[in-house]
Short mmCIF file of C-alpha atoms in Angstrom, two decimals:
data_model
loop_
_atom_site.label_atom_id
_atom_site.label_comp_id
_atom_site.label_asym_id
_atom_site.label_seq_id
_atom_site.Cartn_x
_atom_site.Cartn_y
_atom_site.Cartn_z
CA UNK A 85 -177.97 56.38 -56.58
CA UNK A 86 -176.46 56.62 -52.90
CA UNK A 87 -173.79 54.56 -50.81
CA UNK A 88 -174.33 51.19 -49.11
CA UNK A 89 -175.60 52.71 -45.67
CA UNK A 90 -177.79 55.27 -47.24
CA UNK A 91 -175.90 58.40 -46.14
CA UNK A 92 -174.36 59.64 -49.75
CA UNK A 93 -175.99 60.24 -52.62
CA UNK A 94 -173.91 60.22 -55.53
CA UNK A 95 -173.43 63.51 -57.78
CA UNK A 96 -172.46 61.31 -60.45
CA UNK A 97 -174.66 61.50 -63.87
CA UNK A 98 -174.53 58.08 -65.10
CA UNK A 99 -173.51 54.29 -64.11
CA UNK A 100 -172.13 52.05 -66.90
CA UNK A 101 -171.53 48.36 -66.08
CA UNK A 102 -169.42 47.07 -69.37
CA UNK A 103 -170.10 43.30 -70.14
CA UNK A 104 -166.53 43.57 -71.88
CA UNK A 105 -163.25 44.80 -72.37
CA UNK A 106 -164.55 46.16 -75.20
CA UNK A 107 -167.33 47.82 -73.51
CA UNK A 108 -165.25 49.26 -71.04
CA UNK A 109 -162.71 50.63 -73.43
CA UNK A 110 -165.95 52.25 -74.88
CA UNK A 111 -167.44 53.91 -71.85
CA UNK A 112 -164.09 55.69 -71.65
CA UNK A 113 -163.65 56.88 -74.96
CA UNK A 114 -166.38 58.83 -74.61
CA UNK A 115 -164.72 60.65 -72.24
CA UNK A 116 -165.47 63.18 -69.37
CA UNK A 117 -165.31 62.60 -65.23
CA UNK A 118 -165.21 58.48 -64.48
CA UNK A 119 -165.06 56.50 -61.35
CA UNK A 120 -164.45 52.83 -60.45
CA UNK A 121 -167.41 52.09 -57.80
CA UNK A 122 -167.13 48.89 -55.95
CA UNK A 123 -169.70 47.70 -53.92
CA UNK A 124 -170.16 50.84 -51.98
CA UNK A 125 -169.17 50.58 -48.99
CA UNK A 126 -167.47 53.66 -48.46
CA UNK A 127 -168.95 56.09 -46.16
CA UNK A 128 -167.62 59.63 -48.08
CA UNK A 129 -167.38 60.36 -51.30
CA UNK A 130 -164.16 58.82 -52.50
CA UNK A 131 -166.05 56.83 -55.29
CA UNK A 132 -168.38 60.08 -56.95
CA UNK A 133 -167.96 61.72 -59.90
CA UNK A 134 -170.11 64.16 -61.39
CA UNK A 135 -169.90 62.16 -64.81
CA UNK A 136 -170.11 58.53 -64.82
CA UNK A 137 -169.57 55.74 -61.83
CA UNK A 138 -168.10 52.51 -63.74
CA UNK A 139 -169.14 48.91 -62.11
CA UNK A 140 -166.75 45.94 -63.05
CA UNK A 141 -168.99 44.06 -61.36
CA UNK A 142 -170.76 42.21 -64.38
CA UNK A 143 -167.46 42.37 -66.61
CA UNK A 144 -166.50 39.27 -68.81
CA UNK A 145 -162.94 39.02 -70.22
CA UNK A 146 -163.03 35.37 -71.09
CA UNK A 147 -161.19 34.02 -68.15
CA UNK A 148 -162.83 32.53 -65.48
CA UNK A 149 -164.37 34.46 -62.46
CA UNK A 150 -161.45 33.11 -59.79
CA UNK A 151 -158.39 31.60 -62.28
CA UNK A 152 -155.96 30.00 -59.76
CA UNK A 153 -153.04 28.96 -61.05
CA UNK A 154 -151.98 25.37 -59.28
CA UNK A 155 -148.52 25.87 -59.65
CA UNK A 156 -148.06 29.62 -57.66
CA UNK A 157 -151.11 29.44 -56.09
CA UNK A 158 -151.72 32.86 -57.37
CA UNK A 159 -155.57 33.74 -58.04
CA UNK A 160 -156.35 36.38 -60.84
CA UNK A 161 -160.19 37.66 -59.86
CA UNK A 162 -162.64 39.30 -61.54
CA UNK A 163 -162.43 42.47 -59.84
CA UNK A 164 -165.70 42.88 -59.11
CA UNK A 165 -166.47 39.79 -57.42
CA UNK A 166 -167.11 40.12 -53.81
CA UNK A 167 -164.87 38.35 -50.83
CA UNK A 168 -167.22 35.77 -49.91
CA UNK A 169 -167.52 34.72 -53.37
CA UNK A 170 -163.88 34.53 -54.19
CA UNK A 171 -163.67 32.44 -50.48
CA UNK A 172 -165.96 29.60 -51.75
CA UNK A 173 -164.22 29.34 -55.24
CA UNK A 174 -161.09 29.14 -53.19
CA UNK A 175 -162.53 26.54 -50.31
CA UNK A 176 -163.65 24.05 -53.01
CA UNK A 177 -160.45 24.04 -54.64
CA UNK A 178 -158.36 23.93 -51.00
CA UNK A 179 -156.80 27.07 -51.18
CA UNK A 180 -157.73 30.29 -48.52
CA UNK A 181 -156.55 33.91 -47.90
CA UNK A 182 -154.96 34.63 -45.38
CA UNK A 183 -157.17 37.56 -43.86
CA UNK A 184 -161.06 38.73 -44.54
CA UNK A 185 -162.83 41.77 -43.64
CA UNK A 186 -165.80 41.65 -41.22
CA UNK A 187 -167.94 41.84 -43.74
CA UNK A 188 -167.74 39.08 -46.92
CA UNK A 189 -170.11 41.73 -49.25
CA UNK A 190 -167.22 43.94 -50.60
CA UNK A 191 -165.26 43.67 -53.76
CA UNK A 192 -161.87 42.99 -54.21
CA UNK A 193 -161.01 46.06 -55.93
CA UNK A 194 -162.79 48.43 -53.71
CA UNK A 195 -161.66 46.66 -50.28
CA UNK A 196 -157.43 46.74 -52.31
CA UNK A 197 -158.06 50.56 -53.19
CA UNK A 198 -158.84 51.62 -49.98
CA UNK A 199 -156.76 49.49 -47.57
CA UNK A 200 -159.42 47.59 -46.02
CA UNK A 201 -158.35 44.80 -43.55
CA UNK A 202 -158.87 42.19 -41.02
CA UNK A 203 -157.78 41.45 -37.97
CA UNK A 204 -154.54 40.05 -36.21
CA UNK A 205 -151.22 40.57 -34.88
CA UNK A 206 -149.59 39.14 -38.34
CA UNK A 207 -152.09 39.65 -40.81
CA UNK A 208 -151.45 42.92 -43.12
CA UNK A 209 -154.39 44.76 -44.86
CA UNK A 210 -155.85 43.20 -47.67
CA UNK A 211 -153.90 44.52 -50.43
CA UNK A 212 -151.06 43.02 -48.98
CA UNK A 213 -151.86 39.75 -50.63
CA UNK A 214 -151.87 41.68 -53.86
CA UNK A 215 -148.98 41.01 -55.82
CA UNK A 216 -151.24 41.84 -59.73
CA UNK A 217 -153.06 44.13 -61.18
CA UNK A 218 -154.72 44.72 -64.32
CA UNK A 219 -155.58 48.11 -64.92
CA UNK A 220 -157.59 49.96 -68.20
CA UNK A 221 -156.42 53.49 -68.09
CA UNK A 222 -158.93 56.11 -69.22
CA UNK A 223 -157.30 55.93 -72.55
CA UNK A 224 -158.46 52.90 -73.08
CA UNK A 225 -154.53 51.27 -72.58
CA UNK A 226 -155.04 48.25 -70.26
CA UNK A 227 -151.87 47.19 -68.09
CA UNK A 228 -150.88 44.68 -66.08
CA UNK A 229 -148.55 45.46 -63.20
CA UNK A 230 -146.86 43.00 -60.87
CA UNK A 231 -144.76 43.42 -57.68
CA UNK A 232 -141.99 41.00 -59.34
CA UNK A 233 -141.92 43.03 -62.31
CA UNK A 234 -142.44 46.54 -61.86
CA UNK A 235 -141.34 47.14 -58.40
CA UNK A 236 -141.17 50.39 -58.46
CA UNK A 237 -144.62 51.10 -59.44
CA UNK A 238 -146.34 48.12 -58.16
CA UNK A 239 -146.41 49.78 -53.85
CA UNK A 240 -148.10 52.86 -55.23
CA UNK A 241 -150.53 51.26 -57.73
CA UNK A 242 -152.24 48.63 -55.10
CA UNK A 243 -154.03 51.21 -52.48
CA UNK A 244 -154.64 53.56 -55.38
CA UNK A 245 -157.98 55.16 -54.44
CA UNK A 246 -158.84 54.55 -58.01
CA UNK A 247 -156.57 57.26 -59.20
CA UNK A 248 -155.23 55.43 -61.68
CA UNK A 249 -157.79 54.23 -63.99
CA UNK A 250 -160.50 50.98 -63.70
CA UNK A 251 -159.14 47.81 -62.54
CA UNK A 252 -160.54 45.14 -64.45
CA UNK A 253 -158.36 41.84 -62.41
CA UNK A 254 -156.22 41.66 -59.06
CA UNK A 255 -154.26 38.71 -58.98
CA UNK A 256 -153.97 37.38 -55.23
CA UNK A 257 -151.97 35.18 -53.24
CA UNK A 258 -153.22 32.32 -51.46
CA UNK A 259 -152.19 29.65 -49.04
CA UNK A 260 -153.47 26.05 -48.32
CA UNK A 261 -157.32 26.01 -46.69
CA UNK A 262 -157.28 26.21 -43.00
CA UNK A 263 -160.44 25.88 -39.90
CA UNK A 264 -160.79 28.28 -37.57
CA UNK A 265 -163.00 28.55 -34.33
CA UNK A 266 -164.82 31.17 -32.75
CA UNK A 267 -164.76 32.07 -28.83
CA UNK A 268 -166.26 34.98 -27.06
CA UNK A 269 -164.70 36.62 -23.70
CA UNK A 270 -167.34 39.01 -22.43
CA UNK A 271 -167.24 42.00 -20.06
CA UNK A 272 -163.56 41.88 -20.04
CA UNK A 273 -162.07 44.50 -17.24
CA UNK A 274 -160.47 47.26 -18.67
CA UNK A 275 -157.56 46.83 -16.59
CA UNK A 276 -157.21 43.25 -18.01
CA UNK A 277 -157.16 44.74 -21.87
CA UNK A 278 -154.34 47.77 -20.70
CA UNK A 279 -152.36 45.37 -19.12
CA UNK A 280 -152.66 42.68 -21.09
CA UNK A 281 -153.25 44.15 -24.35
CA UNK A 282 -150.37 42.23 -26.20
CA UNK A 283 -151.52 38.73 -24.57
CA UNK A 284 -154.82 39.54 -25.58
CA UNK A 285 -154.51 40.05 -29.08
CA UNK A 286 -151.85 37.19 -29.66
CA UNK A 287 -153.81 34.72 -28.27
CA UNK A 288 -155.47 33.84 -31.78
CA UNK A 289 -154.76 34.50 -35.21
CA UNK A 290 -157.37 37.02 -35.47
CA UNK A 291 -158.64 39.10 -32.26
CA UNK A 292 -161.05 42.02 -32.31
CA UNK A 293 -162.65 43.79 -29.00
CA UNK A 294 -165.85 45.40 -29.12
CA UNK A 295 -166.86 48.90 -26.51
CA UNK A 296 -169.06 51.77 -26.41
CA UNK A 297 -166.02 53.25 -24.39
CA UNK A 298 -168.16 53.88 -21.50
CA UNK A 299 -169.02 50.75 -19.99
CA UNK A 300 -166.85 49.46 -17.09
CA UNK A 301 -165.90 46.52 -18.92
CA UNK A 302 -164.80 45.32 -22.55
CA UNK A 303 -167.82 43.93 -23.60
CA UNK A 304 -166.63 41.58 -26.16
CA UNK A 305 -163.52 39.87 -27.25
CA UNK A 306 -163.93 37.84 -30.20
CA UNK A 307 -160.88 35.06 -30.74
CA UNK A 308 -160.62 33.48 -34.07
CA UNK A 309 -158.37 30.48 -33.33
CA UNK A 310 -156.37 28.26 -35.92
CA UNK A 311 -158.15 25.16 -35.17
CA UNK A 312 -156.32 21.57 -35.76
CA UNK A 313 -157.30 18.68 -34.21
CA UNK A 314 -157.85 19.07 -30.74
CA UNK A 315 -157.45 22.86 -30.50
CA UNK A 316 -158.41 24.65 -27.88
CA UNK A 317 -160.30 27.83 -26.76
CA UNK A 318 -157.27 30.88 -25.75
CA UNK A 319 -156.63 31.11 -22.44
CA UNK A 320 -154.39 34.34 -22.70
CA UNK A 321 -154.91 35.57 -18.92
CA UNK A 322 -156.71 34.23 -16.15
CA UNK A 323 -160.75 34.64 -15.02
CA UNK A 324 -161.73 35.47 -18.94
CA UNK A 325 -165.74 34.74 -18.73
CA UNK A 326 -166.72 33.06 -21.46
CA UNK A 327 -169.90 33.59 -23.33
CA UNK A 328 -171.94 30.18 -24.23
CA UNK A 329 -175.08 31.76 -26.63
CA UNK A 330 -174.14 33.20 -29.83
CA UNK A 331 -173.46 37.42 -29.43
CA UNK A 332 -173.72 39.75 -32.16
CA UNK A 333 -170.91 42.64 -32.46
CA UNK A 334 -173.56 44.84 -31.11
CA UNK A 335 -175.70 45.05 -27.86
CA UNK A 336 -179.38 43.43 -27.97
CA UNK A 337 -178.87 42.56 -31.38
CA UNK A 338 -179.98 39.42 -33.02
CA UNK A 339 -176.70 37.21 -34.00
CA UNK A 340 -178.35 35.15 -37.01
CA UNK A 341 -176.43 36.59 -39.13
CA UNK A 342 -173.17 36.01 -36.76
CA UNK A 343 -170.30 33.09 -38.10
CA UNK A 344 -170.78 30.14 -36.33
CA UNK A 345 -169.40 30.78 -32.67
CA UNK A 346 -169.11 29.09 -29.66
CA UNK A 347 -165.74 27.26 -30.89
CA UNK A 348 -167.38 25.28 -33.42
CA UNK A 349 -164.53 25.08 -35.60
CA UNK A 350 -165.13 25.46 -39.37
CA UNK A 351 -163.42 26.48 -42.23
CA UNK A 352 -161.58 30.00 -42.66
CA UNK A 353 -164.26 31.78 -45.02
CA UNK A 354 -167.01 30.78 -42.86
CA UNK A 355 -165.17 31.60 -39.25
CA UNK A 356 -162.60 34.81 -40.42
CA UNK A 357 -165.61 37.61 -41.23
CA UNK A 358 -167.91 37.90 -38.21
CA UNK A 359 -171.04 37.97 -40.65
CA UNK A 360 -172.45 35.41 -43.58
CA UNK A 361 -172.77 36.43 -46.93
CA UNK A 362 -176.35 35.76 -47.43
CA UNK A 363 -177.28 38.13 -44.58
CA UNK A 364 -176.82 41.85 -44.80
CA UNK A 365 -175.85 42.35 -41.56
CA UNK A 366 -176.12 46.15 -40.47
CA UNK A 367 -179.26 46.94 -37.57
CA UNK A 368 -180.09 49.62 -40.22
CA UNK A 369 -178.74 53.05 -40.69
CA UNK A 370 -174.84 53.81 -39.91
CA UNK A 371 -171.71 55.71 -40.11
CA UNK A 372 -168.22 54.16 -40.16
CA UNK A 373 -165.42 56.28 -38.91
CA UNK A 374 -161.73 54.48 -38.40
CA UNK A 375 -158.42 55.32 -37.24
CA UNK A 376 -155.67 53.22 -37.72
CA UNK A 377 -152.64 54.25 -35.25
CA UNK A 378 -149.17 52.52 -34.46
CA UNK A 379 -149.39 49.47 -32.61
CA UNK A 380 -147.10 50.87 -30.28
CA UNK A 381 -149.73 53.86 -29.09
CA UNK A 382 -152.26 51.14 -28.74
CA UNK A 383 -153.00 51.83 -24.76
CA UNK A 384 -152.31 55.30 -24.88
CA UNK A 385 -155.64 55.73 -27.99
CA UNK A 386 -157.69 53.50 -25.41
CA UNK A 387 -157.41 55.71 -22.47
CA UNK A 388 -157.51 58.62 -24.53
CA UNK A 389 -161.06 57.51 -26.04
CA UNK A 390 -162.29 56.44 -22.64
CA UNK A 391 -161.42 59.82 -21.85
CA UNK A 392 -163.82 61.13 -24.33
CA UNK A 393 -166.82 58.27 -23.75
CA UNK A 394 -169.29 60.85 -22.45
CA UNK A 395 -168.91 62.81 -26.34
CA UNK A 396 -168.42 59.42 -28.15
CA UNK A 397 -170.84 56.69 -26.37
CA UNK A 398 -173.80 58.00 -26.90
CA UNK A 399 -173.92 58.62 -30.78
CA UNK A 400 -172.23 54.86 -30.92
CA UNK A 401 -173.59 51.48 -31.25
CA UNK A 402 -170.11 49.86 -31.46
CA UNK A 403 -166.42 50.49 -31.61
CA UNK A 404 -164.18 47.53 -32.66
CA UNK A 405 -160.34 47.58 -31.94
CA UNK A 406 -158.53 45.34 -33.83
CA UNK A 407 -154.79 44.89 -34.81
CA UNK A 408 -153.13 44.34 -38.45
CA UNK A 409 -149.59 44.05 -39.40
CA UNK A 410 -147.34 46.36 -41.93
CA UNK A 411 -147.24 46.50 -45.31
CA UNK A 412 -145.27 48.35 -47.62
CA UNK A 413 -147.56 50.10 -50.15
CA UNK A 414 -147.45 53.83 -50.39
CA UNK A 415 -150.84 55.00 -49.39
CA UNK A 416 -151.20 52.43 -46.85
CA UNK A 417 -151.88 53.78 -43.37
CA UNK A 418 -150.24 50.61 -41.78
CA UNK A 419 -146.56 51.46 -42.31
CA UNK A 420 -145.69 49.68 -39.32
CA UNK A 421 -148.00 47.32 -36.88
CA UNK A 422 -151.09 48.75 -36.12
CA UNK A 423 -153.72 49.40 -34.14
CA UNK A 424 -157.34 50.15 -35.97
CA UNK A 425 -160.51 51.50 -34.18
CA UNK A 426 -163.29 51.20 -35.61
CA UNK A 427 -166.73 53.00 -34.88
CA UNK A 428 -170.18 52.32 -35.76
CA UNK A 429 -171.99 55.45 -35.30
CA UNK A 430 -176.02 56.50 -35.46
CA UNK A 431 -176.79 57.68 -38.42
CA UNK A 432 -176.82 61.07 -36.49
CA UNK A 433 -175.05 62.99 -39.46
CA UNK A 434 -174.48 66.36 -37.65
CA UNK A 435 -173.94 65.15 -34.27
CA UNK A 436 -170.99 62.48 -35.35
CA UNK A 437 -169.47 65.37 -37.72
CA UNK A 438 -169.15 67.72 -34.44
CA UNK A 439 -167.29 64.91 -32.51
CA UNK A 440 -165.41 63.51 -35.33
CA UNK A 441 -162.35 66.83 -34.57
CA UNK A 442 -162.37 65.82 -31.28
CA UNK A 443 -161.05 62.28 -31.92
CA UNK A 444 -158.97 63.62 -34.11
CA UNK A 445 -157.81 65.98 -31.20
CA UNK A 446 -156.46 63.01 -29.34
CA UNK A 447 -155.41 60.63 -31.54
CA UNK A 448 -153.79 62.45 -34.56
CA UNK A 449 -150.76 63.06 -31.58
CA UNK A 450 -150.96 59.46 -31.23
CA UNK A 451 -149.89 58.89 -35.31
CA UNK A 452 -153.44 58.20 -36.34
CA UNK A 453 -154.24 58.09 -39.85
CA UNK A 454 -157.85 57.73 -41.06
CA UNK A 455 -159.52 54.92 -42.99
CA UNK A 456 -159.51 55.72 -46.87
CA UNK A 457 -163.41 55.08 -47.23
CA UNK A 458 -164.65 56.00 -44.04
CA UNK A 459 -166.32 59.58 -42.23
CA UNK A 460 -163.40 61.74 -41.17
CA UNK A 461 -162.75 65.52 -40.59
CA UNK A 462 -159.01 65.76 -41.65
CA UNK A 463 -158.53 68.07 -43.85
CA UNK A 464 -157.16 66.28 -46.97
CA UNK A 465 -154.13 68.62 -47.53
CA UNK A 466 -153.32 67.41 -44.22
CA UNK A 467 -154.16 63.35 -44.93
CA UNK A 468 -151.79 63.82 -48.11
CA UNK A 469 -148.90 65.23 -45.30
CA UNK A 470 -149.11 61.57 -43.20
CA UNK A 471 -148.10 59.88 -46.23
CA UNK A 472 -144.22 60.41 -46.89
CA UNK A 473 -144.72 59.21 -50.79
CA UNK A 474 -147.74 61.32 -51.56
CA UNK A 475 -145.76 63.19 -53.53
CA UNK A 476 -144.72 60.59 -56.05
CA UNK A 477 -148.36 58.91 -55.62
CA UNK A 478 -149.18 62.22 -57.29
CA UNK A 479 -147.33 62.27 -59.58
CA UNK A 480 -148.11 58.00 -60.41
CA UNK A 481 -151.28 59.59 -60.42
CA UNK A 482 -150.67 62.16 -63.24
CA UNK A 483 -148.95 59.96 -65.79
CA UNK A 484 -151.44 57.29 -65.60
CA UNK A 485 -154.48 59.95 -65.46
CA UNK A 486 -152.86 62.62 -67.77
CA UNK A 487 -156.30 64.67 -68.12
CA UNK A 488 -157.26 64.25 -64.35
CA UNK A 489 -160.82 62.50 -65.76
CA UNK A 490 -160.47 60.41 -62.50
CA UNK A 491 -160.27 62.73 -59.53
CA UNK A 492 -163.76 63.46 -58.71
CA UNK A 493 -165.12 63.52 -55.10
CA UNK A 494 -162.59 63.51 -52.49
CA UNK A 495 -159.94 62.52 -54.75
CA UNK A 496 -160.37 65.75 -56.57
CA UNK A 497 -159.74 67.67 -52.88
CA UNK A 498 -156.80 65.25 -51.95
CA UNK A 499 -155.26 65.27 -54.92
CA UNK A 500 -156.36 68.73 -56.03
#
C-alpha cells in the first residue's frame, strides 16, 4: 500500500480496519509493531510500521459519527471521519470550526497528530480546538483525556505523532456557523508583500499567498473574508489588482475543483479550504515540504527564499505562505505566531531531496521547524532539540507505549 501522493510505499505487513472497540482491542492483543494511519496524507514515513497499519476509519462505538453536545458545543468525532464530513454535520446543525486545512480529505486524527493547520493571523493549528481525546493504548486500556481534567498530560497527548496508542474519538470545540467570501489579488509586487506583510495578512480572517519565488510578482493572494451583510472585498493597501475568473492555487491549472471565489460569500466549510470535497484536487504527482517559522522572521524567510529561487523554482509548482497563531501543545511547532511555507514540489524525488538542506540552510537560523508529515532533511535528533518538552514527550511516550510497539518509521528514528 503507499501514501496519498504515491511517493511511499509502506513497509508495513498488514492493515486492519476494526468495525469495533472490540475489534480494535483485538488487533492489538495480538501484538507486534502497530500504527494509527489516517488518511495518508503524510509525505514521509511517520505513519509505517513494519507490522500492521490500523484504520479507524470504519470504526463503530455506538455513538454517533459527529455527537455535539448543545449545551458546550463540544463535538466528540469519530476519529476517522474526514474534515469535510465533520463540516457538513456541523453546518446543518449551525455550528462551525473555527479553522480548516486546504484540503477537506484528511482525518481528524491524522491532521491533530501532526499539527496540521489553516490559515490566519488568529487562527491556531488544528489541534488547538482539541480539548478530548479518547485513546486505546496497545494494551488494549482505552482512555479518555481532557484539557480540563488532566492538564498536565492533555498539551503532550494532542500532537502526539501517534506515539501514544490509536485514537478512537477527538472531542472538538466549535463556535456558531459563520459565511465567508473569497477574493483574489494577483501579481502582487513583492515590495507591496515586504512592506506590507502585516496589512496583508490581517486584512481577512484567513490569508494565504501563493509564489514560485522567482516571478517578479506575488502571484496570488487569496482573502477569506468574514462575510455579514454587506461585507466587502479587503482593501488592505492601495492598487491591489483584482482577479475576476476563478484561479486555481497553481499556474494554468483548471480551478473546478476551487471553493467558490470571486466574493461569492457562502458558508465557512464551503469558503475556508481552497478545494471541494468531492474533487481530489492535486494536478497529479507531488511532494509537500513545510516550514513553519516565527511570525516575527516572516520577511527575513521571504527574502531569504527569493534568494534561493533559481535552486527552488524550478522543481516547484507552488509555494503557499500562510500565517497561524500559537498554541500551547508540546510538539507543536507554533509556540508563538507563525509563519508557514508551504511547497508543492515535482515529484522529482532526488532533485527536491538535494535542495531540501539548502532551505534548511537559511531558514533553520530563522527558528524554522518542519511540518510533522511532510519531506524534510533534519536530522531527527536535531527536530527532537527544537522542541523544549521532547524530553517529557518521551517519556509520555514510554508510559503509555511501555513495549515501544508504536515507534515504527520515523517515530522509531525520532524517538529512538
Amino acid at each position: 500500500m503507499q501514501n496519498w501522493a504515491g511517493n511511499l510505499h509502506y513497509a508495513a505487513q498488514a492493515l486492519a480496519r476494526p468495525a469495533t472497540l472490540d475489534e480494535l482491542a483485538e488487533v492489538l492483543a495480538d501484538g507486534g509493531p502497530v500504527r494509527p494511519l489516517g488518511s495518508r496524507h503524510s509525505f514521509n514515513d511517520i505513519a509505517d510500521t513494519t507490522g500492521t497499519q490500523i484504520q479507524v476509519d470504519r470504526l463503530d462505538d455506538g455513538r454517533p459519527a459527529a455527537d455535539l453536545d448543545p449545551d458546550t458545543g463540544v463535538v466528540s468525532v469519530n476519529a476517522g471521519l474526514r474534515y469535510g464530513e465533520l463540516s457538513r454535520a456541523l453546518q446543518l446543525q449551525g455550528r462551525a470550526l473555527a479553522s480548516l486545512a486546504s484540503l477537506p480529505h484528511i482525518s481528524v486524527a491524522g491532521a491533530v497528530a501532526t499539527a496540521t493547520h489553516g490559515s490566519g493571523d488568529t487562527n491556531p493549528s488544528l489541534a488547538a480546538a482539541v480539548v478530548g481525546l479518547e485513546i486505546m493504548t496497545t494494551r488494549g486500556e482505552l482512555r479518555r483525556i481532557t484539557r480540563a481534567d488532566d492538564p498536565e498530560v492533555f498539551p503532550g497527548a494532542v500532537v502526539s505523532l501517534g506515539a501514544l496508542g490509536i485514537v478512537t474519538r477527538v472531542e472538538l470545540e466549535t463556535m456558531p456557523t459563520f459565511d465567508v467570501r473569497q477574493d483574489i489579488a494577483v501579481d502582487v509586487p513583492w515590495d507591496t508583500v515586504l512592506d506590507s506583510f502585516d496589512a496583508l495578512t490581517g486584512a481577512a480572517y484567513s490569508v494565504s499567498m501563493f509564489t514560485s519565488w522567482d516571478e517578479p510578482a506575488v502571484r496570488q493572494v487569496l482573502f477569506k473574508s468574514l462575510a455579514p451583510a454587506g461585507a466587502q472585498r479587503p482593501q488592505p493597501v492601495e492598487g491591489l489588482r483584482w482577479s475576476t475568473v476563478p484561479m486555481h492555487p497553481l499556474p494554468d491549472v483548471d480551478p473546478v475543483a476551487c471553493t467558490d471565489q470571486l466574493g461569492v460569500a457562502g458558508p465557512w466549510h464551503e469558503r475556508l479550504s481552497h478545494f471541494r470535497l468531492e474533487f481530489t484536487p492535486s494536478s497529479g504527482a507531488e511532494l509537500q515540504t513545510e516550514y513553519l517559522l516565527p511570525r516575527r522572521h516572516a520577511v527575513a524567510a521571504i527574502e531569504e527564499m527569493r534568494r534561493l529561487a533559481p535552486q527552488v523554482a524550478p522543481l516547484l509548482q507552488t509555494c503557499e505562505i500562510r500565517t497561524v497563531a500559537a498554541d500551547d501543545l508540546w510538539l507543536s511547532p507554533f509556540p508563538e505566531d507563525s509563519v508557514a511555507l508551504h511547497f508543492t514540489w515535482h515529484q522529482r524525488d532526488t532533485e527536491v531531496a538535494a535542495v531540501l538542506p539548502v532551505i534548511e540552510d537559511a531558514l533553520l537560523p530563522l527558528g524554522a521547524r518542519p511540518h510533522w508529515g511532510k519531506l524534510f532533511a533534519l536530522d531527527p535528533a536535531d527536530v527532537g532539540a527544537l522542541y523544549p518538552r521532547f524530553g517529557e514527550f518521551r517519556a509520555l511516550a514510554d508510559r503509555f507505549d511501555p513495549d515501544g510497539r508504536l515507534r515504527g518509521g520515523y517515530l522509531a528514528r525520532l524517538l529512538g
